[in-house]
mmCIF file with all atom_site columns, C-alpha atoms in Angstrom:
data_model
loop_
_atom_site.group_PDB
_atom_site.id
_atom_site.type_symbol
_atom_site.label_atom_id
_atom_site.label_alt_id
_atom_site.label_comp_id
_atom_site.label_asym_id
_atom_site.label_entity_id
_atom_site.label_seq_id
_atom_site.pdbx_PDB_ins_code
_atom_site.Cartn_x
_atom_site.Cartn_y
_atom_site.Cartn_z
_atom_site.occupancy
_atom_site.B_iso_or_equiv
_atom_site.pdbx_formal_charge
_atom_site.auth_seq_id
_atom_site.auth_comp_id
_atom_site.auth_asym_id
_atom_site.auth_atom_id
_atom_site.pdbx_PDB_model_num
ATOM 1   C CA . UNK A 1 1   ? 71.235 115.115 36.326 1.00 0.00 ? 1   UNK A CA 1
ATOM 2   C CA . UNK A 1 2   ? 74.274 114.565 33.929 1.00 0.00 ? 2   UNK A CA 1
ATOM 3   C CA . UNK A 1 3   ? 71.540 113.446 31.003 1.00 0.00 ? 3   UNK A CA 1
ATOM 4   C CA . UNK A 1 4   ? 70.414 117.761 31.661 1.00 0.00 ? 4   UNK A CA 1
ATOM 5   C CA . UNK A 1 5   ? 74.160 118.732 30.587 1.00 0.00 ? 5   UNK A CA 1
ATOM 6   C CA . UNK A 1 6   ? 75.450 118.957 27.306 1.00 0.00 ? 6   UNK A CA 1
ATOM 7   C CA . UNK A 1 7   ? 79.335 119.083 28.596 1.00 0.00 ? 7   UNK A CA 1
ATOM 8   C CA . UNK A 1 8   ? 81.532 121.563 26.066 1.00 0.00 ? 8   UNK A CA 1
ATOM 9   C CA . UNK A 1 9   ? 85.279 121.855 27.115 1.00 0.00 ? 9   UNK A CA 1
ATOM 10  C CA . UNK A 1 10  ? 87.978 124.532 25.546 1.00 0.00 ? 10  UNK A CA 1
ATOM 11  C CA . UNK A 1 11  ? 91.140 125.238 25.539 1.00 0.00 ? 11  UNK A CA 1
ATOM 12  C CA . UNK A 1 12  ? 91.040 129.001 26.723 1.00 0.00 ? 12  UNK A CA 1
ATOM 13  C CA . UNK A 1 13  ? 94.772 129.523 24.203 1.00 0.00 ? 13  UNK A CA 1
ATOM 14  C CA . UNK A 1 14  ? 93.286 128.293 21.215 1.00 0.00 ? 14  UNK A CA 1
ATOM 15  C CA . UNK A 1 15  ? 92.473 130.978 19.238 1.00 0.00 ? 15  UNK A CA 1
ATOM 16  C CA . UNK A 1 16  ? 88.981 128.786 18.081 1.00 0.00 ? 16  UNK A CA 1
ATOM 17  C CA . UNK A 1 17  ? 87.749 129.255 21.948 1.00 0.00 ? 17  UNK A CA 1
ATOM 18  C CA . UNK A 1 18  ? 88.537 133.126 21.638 1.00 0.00 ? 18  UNK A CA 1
ATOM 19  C CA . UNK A 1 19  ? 84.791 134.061 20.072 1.00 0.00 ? 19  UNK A CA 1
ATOM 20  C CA . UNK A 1 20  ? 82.844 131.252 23.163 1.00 0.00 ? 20  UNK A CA 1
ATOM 21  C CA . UNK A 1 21  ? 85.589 133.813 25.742 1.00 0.00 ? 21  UNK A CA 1
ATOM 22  C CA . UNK A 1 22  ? 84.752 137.022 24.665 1.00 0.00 ? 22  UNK A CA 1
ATOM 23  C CA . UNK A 1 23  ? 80.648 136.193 23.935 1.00 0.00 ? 23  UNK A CA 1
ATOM 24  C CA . UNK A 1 24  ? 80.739 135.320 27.627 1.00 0.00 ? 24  UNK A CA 1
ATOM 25  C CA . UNK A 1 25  ? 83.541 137.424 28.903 1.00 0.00 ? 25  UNK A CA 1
ATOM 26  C CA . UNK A 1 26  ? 85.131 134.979 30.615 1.00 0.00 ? 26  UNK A CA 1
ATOM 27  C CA . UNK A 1 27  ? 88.373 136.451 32.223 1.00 0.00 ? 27  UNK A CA 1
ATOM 28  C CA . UNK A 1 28  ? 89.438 133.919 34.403 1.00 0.00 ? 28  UNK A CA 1
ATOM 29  C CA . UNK A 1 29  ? 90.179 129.953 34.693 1.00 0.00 ? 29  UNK A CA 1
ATOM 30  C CA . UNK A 1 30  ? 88.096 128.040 35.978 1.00 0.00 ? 30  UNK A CA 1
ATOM 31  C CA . UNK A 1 31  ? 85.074 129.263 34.671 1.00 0.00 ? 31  UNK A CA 1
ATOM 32  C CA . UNK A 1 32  ? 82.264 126.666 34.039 1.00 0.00 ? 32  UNK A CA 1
ATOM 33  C CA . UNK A 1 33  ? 79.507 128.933 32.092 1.00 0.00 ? 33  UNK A CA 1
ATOM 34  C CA . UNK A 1 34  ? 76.125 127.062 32.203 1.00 0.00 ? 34  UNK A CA 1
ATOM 35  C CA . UNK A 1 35  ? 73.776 128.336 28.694 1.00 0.00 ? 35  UNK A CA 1
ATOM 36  C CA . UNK A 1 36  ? 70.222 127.221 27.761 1.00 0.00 ? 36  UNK A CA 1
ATOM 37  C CA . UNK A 1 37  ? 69.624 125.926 24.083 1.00 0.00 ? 37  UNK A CA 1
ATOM 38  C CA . UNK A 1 38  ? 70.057 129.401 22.486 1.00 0.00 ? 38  UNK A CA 1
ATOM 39  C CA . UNK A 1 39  ? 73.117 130.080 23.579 1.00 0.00 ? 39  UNK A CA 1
ATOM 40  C CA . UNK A 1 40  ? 72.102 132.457 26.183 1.00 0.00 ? 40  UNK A CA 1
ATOM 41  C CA . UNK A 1 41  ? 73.566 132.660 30.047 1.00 0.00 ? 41  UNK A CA 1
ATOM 42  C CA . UNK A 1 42  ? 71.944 131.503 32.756 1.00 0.00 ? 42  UNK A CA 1
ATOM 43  C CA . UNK A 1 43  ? 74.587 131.851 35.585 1.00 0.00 ? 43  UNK A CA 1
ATOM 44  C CA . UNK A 1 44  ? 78.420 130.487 35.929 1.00 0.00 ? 44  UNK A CA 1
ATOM 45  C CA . UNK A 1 45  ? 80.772 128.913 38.588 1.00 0.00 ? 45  UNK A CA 1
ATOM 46  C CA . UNK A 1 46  ? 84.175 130.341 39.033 1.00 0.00 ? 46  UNK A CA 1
ATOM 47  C CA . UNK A 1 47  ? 87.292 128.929 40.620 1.00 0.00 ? 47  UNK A CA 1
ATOM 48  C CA . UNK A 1 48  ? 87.415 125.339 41.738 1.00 0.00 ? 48  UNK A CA 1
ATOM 49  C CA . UNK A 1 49  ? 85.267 123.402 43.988 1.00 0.00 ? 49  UNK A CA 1
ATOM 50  C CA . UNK A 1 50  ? 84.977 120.390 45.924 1.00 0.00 ? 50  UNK A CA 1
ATOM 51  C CA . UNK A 1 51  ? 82.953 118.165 44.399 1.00 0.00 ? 51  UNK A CA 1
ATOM 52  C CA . UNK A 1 52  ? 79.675 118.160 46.634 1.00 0.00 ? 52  UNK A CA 1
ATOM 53  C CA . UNK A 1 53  ? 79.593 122.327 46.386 1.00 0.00 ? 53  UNK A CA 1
ATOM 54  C CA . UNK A 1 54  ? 80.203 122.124 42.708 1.00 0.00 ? 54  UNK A CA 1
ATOM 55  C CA . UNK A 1 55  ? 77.102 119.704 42.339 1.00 0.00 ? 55  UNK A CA 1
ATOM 56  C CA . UNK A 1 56  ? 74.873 121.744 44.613 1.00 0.00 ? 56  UNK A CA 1
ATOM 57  C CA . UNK A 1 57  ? 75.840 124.883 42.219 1.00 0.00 ? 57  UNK A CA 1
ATOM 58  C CA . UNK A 1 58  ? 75.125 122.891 39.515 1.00 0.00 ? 58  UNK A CA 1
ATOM 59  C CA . UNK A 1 59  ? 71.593 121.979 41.306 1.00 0.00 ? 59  UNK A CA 1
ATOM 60  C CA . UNK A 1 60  ? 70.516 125.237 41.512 1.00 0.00 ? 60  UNK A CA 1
ATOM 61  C CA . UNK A 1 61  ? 71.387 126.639 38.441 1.00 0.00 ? 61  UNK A CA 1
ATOM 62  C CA . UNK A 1 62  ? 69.749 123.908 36.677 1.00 0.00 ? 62  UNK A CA 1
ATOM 63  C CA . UNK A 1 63  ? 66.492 124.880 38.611 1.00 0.00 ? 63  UNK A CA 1
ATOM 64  C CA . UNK A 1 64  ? 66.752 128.241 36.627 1.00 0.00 ? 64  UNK A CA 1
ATOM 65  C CA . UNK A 1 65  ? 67.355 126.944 33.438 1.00 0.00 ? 65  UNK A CA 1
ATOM 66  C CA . UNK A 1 66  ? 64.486 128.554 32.117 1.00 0.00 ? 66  UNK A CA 1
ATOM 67  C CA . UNK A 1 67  ? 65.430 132.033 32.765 1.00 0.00 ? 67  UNK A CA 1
ATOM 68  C CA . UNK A 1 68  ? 68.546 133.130 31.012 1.00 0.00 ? 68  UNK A CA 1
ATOM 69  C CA . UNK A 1 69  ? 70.693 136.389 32.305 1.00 0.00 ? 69  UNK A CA 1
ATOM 70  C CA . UNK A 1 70  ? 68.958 138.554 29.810 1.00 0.00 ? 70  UNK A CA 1
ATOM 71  C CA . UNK A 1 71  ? 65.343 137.849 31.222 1.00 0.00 ? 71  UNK A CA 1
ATOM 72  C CA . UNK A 1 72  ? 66.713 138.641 34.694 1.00 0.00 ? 72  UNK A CA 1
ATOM 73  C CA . UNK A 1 73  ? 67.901 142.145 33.581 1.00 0.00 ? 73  UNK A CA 1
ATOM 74  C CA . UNK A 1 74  ? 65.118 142.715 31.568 1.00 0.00 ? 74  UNK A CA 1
ATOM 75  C CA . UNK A 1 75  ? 63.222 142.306 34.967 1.00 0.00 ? 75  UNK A CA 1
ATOM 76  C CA . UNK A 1 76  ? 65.528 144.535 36.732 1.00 0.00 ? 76  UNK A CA 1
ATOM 77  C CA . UNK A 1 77  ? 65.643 147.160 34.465 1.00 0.00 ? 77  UNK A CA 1
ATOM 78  C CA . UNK A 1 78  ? 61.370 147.330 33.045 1.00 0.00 ? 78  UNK A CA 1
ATOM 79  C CA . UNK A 1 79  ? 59.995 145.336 35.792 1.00 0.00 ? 79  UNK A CA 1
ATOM 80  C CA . UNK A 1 80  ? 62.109 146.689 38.918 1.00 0.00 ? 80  UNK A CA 1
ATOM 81  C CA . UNK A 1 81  ? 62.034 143.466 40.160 1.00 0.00 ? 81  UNK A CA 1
ATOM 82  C CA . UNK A 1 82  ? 64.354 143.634 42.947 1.00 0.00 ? 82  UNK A CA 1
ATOM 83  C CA . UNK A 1 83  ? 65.053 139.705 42.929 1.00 0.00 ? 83  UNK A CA 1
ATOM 84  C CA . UNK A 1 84  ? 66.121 139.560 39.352 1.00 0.00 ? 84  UNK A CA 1
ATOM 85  C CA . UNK A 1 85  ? 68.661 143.075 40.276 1.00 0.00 ? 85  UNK A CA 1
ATOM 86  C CA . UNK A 1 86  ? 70.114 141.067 42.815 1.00 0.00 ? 86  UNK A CA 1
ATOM 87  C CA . UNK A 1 87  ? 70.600 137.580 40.633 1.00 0.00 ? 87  UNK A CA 1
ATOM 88  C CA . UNK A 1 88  ? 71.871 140.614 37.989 1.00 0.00 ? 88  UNK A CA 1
ATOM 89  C CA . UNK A 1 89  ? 74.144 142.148 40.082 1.00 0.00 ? 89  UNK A CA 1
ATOM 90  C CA . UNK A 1 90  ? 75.510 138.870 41.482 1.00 0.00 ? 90  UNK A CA 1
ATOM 91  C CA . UNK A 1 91  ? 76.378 137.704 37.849 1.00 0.00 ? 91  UNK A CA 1
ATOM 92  C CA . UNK A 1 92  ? 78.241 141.117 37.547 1.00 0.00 ? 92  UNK A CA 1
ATOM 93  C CA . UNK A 1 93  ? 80.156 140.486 40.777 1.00 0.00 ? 93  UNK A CA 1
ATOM 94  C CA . UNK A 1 94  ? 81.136 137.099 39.506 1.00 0.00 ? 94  UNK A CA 1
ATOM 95  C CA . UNK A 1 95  ? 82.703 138.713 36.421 1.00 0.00 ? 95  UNK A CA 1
ATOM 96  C CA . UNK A 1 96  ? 84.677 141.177 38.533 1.00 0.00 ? 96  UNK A CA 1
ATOM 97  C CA . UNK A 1 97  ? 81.979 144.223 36.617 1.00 0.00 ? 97  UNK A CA 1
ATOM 98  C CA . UNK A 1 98  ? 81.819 145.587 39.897 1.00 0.00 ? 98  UNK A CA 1
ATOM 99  C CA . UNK A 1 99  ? 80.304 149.398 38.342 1.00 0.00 ? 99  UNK A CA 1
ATOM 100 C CA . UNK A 1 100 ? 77.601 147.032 37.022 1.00 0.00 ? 100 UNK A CA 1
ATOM 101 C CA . UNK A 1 101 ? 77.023 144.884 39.947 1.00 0.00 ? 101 UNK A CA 1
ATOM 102 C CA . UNK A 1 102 ? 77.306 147.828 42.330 1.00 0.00 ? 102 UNK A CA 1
ATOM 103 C CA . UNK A 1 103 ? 74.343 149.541 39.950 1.00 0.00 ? 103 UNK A CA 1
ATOM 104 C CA . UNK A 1 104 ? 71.881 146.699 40.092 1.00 0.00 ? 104 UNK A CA 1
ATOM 105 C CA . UNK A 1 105 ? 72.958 145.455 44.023 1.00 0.00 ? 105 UNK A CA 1
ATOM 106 C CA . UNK A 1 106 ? 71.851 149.146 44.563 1.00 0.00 ? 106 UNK A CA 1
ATOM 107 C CA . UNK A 1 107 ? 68.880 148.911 42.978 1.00 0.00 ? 107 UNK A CA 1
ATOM 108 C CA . UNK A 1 108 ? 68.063 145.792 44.755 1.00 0.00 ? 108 UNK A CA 1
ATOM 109 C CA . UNK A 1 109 ? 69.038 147.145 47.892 1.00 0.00 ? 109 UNK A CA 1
ATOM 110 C CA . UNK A 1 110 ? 65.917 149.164 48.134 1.00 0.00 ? 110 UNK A CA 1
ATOM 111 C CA . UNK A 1 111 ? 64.197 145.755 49.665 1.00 0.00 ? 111 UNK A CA 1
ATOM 112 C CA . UNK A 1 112 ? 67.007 145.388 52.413 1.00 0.00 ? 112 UNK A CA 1
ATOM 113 C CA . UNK A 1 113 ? 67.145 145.950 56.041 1.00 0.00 ? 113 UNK A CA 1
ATOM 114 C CA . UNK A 1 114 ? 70.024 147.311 57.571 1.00 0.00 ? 114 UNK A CA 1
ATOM 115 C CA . UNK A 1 115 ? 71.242 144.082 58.682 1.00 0.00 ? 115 UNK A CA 1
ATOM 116 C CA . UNK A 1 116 ? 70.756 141.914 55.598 1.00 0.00 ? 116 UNK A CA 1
ATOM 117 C CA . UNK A 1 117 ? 73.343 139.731 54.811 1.00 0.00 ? 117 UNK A CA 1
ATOM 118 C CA . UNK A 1 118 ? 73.234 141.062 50.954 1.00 0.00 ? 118 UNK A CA 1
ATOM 119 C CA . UNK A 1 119 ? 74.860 144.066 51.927 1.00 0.00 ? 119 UNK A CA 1
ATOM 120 C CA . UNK A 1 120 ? 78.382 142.108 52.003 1.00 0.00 ? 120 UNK A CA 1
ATOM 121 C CA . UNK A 1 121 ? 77.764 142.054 47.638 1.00 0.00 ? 121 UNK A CA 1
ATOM 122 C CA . UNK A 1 122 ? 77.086 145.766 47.677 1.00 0.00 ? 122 UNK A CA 1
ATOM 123 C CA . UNK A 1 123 ? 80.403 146.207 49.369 1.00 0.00 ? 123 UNK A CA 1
ATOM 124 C CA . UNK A 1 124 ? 82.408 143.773 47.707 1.00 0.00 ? 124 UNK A CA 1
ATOM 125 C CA . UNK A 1 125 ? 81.587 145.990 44.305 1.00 0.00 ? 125 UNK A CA 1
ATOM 126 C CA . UNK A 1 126 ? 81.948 149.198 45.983 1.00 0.00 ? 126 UNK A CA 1
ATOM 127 C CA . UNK A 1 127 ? 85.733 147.774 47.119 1.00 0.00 ? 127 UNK A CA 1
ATOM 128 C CA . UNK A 1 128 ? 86.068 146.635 43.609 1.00 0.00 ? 128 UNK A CA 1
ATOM 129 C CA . UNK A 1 129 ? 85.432 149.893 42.071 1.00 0.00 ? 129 UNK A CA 1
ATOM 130 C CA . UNK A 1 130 ? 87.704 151.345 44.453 1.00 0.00 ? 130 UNK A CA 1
ATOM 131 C CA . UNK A 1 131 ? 90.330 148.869 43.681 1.00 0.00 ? 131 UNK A CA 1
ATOM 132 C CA . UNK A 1 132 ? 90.317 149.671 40.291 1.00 0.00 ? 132 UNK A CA 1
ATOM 133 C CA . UNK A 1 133 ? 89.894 153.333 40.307 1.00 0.00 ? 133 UNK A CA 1
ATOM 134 C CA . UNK A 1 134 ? 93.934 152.743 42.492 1.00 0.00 ? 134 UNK A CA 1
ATOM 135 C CA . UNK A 1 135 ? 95.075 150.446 39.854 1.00 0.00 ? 135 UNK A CA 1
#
């Protein structure tokens, strides 16, 4: 699995990591952002792990290597696939965008049943847009 990485490490105070930060809005430390050839997103771990979670993230996002963040919202937003507004809106959560993730968990949500465990998402965004709209 390691020979699938290329491994990139920055200082997040030197100024030459400040363009890498803001291209992938990366707001707080730890963040591991995984990116496919071009450059482009394909998901990102924040905060520390132990080292058997962190692997079995690293598992799974390497199973969707070939669909970057961009290709999942163009699928939520001219496909209405409800699986890609979900992956969408997770990715939003995990960047604390919670008007963005609450938009495309919404949108998503129109595959739920009222007892899906999903729903917890939805709410953490709608408690992080609250949060915010207090601060």
């Amino acid at each position: 699995m390691k020979s699938d990485f290329v491994f990139l490490k920055l200082d997040a105070d030197l100024p030459s990591s400040w363009n890498l930060k803001s291209k992938f809005n990366v707001t707080g430390y730890p963040t591991v952002v995984f990116a496919n050839e071009k450059g482009e997103e394909i998901d990102r771990i924040i905060g520390s792990r132990e080292p058997d979670a962190f692997v079995a993230s690293m598992r799974k996002i390497l199973n969707q290597k070939n669909t970057s963040f961009d290709e999942k919202k163009s699928k939520a937003d001219l496909n209405n696939d409800l699986k890609a507004a979900y992956e969408v809106g997770v990715a939003y959560l995990k960047r604390d965008q919670f008007s963005l993730a609450h938009f495309y968990l919404l949108k998503a949500s129109r595959g739920w049943d009222s007892k899906d465990q999903r729903r917890n998402k939805l709410l953490t965004a709608q408690l992080g847009i609250n949060a915010k709209l207090n601060d």
